[in-house]
mmCIF file of C-alpha atoms and ligand atoms in Angstrom:
data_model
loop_
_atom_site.group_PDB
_atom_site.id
_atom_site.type_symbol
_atom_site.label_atom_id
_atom_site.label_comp_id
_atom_site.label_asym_id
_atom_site.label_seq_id
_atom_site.Cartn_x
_atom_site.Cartn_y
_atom_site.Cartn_z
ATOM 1 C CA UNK A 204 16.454 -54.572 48.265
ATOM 2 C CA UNK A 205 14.441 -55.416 51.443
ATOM 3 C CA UNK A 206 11.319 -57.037 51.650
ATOM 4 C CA UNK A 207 10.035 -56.713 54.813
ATOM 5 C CA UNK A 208 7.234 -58.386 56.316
ATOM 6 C CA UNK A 209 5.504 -57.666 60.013
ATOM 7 C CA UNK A 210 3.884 -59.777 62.126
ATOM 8 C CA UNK A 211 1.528 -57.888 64.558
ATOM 9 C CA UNK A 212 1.953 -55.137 62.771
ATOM 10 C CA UNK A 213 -1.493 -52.937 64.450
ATOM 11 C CA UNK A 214 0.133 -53.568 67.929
ATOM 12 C CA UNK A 215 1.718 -51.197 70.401
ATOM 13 C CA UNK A 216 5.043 -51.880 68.622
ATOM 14 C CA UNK A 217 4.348 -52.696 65.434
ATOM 15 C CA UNK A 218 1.949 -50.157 64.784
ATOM 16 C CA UNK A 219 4.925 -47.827 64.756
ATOM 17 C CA UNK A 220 7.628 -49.550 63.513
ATOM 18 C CA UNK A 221 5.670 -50.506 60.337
ATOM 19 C CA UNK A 222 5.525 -46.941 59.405
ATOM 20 C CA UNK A 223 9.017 -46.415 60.319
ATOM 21 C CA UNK A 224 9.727 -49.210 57.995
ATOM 22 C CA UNK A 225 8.302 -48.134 55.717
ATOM 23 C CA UNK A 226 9.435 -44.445 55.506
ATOM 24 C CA UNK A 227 13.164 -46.473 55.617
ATOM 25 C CA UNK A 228 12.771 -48.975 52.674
ATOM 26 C CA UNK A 229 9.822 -47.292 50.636
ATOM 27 C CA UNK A 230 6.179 -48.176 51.495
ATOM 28 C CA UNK A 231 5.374 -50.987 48.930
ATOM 29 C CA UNK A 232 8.228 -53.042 50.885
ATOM 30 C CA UNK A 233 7.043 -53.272 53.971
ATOM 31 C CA UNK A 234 3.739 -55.541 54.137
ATOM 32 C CA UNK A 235 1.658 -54.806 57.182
ATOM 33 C CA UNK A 236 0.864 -58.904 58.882
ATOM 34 C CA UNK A 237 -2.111 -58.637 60.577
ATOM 35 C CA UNK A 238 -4.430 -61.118 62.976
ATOM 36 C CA UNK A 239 -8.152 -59.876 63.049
ATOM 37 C CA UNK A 240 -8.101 -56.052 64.353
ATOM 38 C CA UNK A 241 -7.633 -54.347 60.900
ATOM 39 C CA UNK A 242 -5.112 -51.603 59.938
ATOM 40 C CA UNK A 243 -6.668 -47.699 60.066
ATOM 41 C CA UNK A 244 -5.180 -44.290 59.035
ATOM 42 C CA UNK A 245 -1.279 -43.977 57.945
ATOM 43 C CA UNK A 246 -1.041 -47.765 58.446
ATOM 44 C CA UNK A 247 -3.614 -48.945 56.246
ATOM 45 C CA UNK A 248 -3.469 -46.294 53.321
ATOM 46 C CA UNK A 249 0.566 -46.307 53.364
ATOM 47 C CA UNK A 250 1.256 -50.099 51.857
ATOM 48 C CA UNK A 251 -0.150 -53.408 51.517
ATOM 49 C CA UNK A 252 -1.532 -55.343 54.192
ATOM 50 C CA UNK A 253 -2.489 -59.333 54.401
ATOM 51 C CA UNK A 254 -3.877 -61.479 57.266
ATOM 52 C CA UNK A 255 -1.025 -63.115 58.766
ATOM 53 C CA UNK A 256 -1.551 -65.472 61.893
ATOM 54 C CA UNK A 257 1.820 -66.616 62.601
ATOM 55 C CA UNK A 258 0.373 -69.603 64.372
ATOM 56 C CA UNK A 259 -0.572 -70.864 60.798
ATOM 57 C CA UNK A 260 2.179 -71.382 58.854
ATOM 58 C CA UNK A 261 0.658 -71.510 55.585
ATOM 59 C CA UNK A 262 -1.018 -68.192 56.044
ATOM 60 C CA UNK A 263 3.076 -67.176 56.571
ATOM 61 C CA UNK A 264 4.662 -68.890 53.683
ATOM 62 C CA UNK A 265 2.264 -67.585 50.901
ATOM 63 C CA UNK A 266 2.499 -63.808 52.415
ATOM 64 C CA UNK A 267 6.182 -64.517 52.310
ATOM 65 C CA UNK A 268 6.111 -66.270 48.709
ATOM 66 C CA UNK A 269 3.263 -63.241 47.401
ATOM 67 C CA UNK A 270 6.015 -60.210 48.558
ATOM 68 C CA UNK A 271 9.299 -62.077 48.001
ATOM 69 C CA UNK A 272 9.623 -60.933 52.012
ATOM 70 C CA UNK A 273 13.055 -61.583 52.976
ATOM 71 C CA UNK A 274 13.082 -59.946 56.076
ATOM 72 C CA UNK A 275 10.193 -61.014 59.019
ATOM 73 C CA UNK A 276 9.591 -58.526 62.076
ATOM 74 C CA UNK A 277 8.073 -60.864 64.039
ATOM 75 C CA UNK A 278 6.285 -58.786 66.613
ATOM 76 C CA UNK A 279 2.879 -60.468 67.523
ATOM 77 C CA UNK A 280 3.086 -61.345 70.712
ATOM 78 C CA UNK A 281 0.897 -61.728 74.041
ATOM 79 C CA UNK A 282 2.625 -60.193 76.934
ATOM 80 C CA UNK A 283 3.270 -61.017 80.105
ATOM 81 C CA UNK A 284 -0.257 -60.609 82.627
ATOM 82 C CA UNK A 285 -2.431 -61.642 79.875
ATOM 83 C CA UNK A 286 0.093 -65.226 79.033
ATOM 84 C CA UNK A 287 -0.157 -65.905 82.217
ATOM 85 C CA UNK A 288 -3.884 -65.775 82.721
ATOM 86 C CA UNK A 289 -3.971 -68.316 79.823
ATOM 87 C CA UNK A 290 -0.576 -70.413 79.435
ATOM 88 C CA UNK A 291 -1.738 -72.327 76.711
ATOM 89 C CA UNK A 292 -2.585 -69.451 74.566
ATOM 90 C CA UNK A 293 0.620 -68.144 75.977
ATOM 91 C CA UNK A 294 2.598 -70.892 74.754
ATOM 92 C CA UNK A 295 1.187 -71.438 71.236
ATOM 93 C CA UNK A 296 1.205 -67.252 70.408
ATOM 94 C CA UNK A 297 4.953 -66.910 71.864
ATOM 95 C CA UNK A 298 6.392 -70.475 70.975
ATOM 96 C CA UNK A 299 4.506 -72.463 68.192
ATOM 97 C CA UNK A 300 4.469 -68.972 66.045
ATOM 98 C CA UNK A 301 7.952 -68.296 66.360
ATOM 99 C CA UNK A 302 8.446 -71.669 65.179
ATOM 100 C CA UNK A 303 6.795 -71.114 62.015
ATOM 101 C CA UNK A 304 8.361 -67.775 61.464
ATOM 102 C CA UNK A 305 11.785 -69.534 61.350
ATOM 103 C CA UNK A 306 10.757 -72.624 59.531
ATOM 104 C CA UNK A 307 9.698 -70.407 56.540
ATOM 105 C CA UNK A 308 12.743 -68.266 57.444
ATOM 106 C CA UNK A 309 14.689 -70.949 56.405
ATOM 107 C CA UNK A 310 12.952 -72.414 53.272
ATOM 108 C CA UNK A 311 12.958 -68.882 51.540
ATOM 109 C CA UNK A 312 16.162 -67.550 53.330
ATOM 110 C CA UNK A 313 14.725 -64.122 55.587
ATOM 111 C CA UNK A 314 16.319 -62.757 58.173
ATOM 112 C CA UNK A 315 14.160 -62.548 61.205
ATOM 113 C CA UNK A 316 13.990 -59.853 64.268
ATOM 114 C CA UNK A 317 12.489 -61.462 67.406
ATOM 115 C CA UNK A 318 11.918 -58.929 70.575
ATOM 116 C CA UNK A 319 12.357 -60.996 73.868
ATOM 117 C CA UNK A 320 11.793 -59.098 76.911
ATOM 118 C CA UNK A 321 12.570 -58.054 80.864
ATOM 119 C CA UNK A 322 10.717 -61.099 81.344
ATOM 120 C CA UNK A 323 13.371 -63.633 80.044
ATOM 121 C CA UNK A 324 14.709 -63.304 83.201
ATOM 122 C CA UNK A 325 13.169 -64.699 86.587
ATOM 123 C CA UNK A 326 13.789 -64.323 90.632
ATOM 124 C CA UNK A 327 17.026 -66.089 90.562
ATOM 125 C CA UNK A 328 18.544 -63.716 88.346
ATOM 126 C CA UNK A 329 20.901 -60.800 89.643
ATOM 127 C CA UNK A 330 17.784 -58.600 89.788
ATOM 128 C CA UNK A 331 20.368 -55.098 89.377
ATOM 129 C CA UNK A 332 22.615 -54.316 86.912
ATOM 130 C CA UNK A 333 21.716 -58.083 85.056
ATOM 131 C CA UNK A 334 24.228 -59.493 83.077
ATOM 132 C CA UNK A 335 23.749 -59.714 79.103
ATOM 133 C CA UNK A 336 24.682 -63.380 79.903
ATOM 134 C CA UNK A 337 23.291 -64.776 83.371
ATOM 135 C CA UNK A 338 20.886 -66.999 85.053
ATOM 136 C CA UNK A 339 17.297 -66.899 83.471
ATOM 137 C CA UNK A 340 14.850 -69.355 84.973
ATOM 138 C CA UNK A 341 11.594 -66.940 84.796
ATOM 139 C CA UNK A 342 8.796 -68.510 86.609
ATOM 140 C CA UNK A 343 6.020 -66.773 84.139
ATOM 141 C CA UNK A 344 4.762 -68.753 80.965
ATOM 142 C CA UNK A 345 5.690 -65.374 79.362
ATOM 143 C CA UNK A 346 9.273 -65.732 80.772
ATOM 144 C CA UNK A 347 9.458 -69.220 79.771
ATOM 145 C CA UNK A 348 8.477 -68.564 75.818
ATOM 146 C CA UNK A 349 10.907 -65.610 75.949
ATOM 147 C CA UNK A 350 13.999 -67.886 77.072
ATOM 148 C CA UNK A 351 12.652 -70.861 74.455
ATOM 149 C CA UNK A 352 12.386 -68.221 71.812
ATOM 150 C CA UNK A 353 15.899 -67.019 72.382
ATOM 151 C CA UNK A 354 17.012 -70.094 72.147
ATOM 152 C CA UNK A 355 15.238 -71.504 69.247
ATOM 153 C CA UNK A 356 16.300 -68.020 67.462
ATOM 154 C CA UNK A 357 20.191 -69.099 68.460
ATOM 155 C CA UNK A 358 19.906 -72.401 67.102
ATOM 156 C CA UNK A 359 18.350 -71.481 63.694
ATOM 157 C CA UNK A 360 21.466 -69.490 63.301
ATOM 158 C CA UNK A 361 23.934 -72.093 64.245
ATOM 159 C CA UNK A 362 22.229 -74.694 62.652
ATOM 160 C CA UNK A 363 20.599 -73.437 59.662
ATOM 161 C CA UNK A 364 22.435 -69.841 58.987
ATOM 162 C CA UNK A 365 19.118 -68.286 59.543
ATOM 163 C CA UNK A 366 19.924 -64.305 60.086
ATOM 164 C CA UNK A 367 18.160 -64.360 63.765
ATOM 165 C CA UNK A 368 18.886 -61.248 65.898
ATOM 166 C CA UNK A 369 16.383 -60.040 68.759
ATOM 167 C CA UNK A 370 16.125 -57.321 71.653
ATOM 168 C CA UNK A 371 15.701 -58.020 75.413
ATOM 169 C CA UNK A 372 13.065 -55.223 75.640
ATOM 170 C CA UNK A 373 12.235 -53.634 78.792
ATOM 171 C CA UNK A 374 8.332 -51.666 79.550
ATOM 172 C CA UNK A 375 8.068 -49.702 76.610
ATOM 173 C CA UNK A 376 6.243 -46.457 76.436
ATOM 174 C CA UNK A 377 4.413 -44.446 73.965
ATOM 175 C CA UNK A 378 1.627 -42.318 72.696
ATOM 176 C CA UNK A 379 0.094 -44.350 69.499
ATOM 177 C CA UNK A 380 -1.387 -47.432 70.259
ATOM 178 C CA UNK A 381 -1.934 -49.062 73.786
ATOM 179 C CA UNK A 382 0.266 -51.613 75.050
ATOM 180 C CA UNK A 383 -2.585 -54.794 76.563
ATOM 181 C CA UNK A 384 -2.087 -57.020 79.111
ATOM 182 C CA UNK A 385 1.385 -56.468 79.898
ATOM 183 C CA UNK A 386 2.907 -55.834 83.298
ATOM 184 C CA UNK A 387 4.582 -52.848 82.803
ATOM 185 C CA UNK A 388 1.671 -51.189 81.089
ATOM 186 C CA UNK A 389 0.878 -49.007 83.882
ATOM 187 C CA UNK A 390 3.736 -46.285 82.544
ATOM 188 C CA UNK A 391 1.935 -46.095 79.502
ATOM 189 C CA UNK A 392 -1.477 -45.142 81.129
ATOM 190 C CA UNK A 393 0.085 -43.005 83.900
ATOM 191 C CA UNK A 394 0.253 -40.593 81.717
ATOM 192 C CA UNK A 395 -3.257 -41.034 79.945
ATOM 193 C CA UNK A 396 -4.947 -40.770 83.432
ATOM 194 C CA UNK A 397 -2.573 -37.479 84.719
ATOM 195 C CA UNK A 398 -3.969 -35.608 81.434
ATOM 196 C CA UNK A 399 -7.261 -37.060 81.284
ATOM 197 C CA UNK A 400 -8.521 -37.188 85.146
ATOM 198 C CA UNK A 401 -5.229 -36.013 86.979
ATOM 199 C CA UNK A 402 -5.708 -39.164 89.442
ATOM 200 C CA UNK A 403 -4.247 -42.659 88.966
ATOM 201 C CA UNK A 404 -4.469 -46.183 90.518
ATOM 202 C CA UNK A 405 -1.039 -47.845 90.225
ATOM 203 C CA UNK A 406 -1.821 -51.414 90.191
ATOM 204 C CA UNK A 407 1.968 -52.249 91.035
ATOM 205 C CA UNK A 408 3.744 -51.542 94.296
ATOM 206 C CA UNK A 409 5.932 -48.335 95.638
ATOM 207 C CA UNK A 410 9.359 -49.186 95.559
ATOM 208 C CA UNK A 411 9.292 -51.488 92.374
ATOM 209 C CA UNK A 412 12.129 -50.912 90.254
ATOM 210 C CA UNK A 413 11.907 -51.830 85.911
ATOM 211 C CA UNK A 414 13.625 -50.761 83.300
ATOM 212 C CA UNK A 415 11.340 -48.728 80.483
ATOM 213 C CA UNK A 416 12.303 -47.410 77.319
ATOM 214 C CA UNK A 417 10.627 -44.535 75.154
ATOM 215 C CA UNK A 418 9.042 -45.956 71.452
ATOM 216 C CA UNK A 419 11.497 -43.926 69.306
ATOM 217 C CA UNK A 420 14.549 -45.350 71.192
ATOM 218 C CA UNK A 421 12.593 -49.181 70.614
ATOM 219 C CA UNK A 422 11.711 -48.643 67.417
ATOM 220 C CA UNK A 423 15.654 -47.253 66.297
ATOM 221 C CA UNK A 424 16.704 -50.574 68.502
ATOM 222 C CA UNK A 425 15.121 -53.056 66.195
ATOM 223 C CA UNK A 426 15.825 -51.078 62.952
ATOM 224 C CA UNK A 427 19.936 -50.626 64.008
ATOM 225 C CA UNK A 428 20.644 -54.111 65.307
ATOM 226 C CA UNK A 429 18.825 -55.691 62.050
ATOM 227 C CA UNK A 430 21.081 -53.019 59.831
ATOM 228 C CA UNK A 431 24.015 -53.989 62.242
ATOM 229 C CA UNK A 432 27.388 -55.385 60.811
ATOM 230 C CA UNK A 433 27.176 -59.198 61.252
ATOM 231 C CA UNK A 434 30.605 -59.922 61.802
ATOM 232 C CA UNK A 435 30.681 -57.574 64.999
ATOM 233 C CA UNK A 436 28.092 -59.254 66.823
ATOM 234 C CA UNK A 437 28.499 -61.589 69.265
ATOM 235 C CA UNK A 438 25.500 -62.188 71.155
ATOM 236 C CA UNK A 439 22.404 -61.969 68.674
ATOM 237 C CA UNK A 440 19.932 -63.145 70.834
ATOM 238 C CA UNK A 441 18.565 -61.696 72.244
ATOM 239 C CA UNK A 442 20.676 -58.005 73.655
ATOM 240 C CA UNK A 443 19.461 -56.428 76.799
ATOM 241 C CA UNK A 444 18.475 -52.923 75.868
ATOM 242 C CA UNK A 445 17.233 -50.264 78.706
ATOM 243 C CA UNK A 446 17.092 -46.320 78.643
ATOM 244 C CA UNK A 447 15.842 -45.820 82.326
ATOM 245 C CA UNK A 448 14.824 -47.901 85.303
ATOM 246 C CA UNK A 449 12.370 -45.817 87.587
ATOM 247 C CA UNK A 450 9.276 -47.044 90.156
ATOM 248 C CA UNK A 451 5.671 -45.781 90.544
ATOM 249 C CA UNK A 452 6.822 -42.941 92.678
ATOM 250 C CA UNK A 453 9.409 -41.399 90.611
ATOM 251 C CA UNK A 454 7.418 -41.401 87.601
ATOM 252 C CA UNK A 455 4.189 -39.956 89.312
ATOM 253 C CA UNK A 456 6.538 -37.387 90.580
ATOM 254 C CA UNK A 457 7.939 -36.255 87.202
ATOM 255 C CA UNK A 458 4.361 -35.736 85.790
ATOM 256 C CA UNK A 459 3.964 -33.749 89.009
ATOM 257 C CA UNK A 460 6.187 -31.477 87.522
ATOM 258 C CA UNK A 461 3.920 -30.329 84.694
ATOM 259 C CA UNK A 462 0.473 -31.657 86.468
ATOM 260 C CA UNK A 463 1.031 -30.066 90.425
ATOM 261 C CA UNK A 464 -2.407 -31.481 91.191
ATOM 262 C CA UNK A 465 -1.898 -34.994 89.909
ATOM 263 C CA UNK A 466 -2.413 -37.849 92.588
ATOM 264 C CA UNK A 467 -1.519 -41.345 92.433
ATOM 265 C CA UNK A 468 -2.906 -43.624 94.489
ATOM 266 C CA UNK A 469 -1.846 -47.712 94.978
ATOM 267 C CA UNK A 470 -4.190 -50.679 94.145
ATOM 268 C CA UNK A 471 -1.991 -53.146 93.768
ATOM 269 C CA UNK A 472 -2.716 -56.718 91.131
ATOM 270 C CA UNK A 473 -1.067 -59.017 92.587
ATOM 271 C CA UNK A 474 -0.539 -61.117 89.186
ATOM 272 C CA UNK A 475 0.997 -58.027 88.098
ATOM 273 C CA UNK A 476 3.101 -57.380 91.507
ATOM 274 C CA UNK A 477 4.630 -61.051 91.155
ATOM 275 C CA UNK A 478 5.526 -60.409 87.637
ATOM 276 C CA UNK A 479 7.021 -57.393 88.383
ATOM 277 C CA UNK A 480 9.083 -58.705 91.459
ATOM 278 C CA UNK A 481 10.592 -61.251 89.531
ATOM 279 C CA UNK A 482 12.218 -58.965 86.812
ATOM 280 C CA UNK A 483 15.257 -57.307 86.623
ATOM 281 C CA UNK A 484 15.042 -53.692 88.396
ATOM 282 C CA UNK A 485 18.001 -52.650 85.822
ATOM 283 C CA UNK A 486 19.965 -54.241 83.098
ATOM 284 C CA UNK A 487 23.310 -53.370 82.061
ATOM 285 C CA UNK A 488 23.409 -53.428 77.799
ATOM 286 C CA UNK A 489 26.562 -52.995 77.418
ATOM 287 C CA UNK A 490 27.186 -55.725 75.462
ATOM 288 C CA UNK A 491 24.261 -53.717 72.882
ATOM 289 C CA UNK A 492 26.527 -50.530 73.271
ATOM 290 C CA UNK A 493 29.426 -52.046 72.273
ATOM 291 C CA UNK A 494 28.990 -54.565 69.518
ATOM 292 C CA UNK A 495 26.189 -52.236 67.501
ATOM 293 C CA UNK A 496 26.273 -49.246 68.580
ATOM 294 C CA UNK A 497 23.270 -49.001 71.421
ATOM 295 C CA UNK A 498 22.326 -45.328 72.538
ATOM 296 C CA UNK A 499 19.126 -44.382 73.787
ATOM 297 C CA UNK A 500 17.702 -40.687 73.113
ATOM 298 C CA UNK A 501 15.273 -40.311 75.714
ATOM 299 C CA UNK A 502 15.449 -40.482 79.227
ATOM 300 C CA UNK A 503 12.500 -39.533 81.632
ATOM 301 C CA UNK A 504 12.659 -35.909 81.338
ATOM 302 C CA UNK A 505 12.584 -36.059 77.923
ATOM 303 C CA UNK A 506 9.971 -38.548 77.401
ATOM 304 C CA UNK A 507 8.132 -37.189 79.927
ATOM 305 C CA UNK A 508 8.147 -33.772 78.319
ATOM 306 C CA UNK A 509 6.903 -35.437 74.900
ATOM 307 C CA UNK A 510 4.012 -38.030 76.053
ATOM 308 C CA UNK A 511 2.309 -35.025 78.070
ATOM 309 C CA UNK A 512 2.427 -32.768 74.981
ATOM 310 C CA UNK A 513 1.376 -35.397 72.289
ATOM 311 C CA UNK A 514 -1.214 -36.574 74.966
ATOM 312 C CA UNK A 515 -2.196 -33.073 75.599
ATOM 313 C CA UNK A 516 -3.041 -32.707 72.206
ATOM 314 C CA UNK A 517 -5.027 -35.492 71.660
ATOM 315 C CA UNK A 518 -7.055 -34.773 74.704
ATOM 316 C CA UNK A 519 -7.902 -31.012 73.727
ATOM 317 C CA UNK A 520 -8.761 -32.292 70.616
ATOM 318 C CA UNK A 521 -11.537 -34.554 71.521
ATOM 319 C CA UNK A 522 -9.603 -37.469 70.622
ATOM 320 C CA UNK A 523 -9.032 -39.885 73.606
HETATM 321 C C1 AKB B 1550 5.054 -56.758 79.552
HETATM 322 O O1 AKB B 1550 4.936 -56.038 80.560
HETATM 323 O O2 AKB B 1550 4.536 -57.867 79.420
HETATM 324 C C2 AKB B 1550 5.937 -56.256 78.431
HETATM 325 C C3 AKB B 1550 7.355 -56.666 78.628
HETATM 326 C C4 AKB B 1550 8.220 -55.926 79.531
HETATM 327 O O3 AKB B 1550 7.792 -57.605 78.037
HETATM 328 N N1 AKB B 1550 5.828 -54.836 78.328
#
């Protein structure tokens, strides 16, 4: 029986994949970790909660003790614009927390999901079609505590036995709960400002190139690969995983399809532009494919289709 326990659980991920846990392995298993924003709706009423600040590791341990958690989704994270407007807090939210996450891991034996990101990888990198295994010397503190995490998640493997497995996730999109502070956020609110104003300022350049990936697709990602068959894989941490690479323009012009009188206009962050440059404008996850089974669902028709209706919604409902 898993016990699952999530870290950052009221996040733009988390949010989600708590309730997918839960729907998976019964609601009383899957404890909701949070920091100070509390849980509302499905995610408070559907199973317990506790305050979890991964940066303290006793506030970990007795969660873990309380539940019998044998399982951590460790998903509280800062991302990328926001680490790097305060490396410190960077470091200690994306390193020091990790830490503690496996150091329990391996007193009370849990397996432990860590999501890296687009941003492990840095300017030197083969920028198209990256390699599952290449150069990664990211010049962001973001990058950096990506690369260290992967690497500390590796070693508590080798070294300890620890169950570690973990995603290289590209911009993720979705419809629940915003993404903050993250560079690739702009594909997220794209589609907020097309339905709510029909007019949007793209803070990142024409022309630049990520991968993206639709929430359903992340959240079956994390769930597969921790239900994958351990002998088969090789890599562990952390697999590239993409669904679709695209750049402001493309995107603006597939809302066009359902919005004709959307505009999008450039104001470009430069923080946010030098991120940007120095990630990966598409990753090839094969290695994901092959040793568990990778296959994404949507691409951007699809998930295009989908955020404008659930958006839609929301909006004629009074809700955004
Ligand atoms: C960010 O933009 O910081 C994240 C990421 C790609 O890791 N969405």
């Amino acid at each position: 029986m898993k016990h699952i326990l999530v870290t950052g659980s009221v996040g733009q991920i988390g949010s989600e994949l708590t309730l997918e846990l839960r729907k998976k392995y019964g609601n009383e298993n899957v404890v909701a970790g949070i920091r100070k924003t509390q849980p509302t709706g499905e995610l408070k009423d559907s199973g317990p909660y506790e305050v979890v600040d991964a940066t303290d590791i006793t506030q970990i341990t007795n969660v873990v003790k309380k539940y019998n958690i044998n399982v951590i989704y460790h998903l509280a994270a800062m991302l990328s614009a926001i680490a790097e407007n305060n490396p410190q807090a960077g470091w200690n939210v994306g390193v020091n927390a990790l830490y503690n996450v496996l150091e329990v891991a391996r007193e009370f034996n849990c397996a432990v999901f860590f999501p890296s990101s687009i941003g492990a990888f840095g300017p030197t990198t083969p920028l198209d079609n990256t390699p599952q295994d290449t150069i990664q010397r990211p010049t962001t503190m973001y990058g950096v505590t990506k690369v260290t995490g992967e690497l500390l998640c590796d070693y508590y493997f080798k070294r300890f036995g620890v169950d570690t497995r973990g995603l290289r996730y590209p911009g993720i999109i979705s419809n629940v709960t915003l993404p903050g502070g993250g560079t690739t956020d702009y594909a997220v609110e794209i589609y907020y400002e097309a339905v709510k104003n029909k007019r949007f300022t793209c803070p990142l350049a024409k022309g630049t190139f990520l991968d993206m990936m639709y929430m359903p697709d992340a959240i079956n990602a994390a769930i597969n690969l921790m239900e994958a068959d351990p002998s088969k894989l090789i890599h562990r941490n952390a697999f590239n995983v993409t669904a679709m690479s695209f750049d402001p323009e493309i995107l603006a012009n597939e809302i066009k399809k359902h919005i004709p009188d959307f505009i999008m206009v450039y104001e470009v962050d430069q923080t946010k532009q030098g991120i940007a440059d120095s990630w990966p404008n598409s990753m090839d996850d094969s290695a994901a494919r092959e040793e568990w089974g990778w296959e994404p669902q949507y691409n951007l028709t699809t998930m295009t289709l989908d955020m404008l209706k659930v958006i839609g919604e929301k909006h004629s409902r009074g809700l955004l």
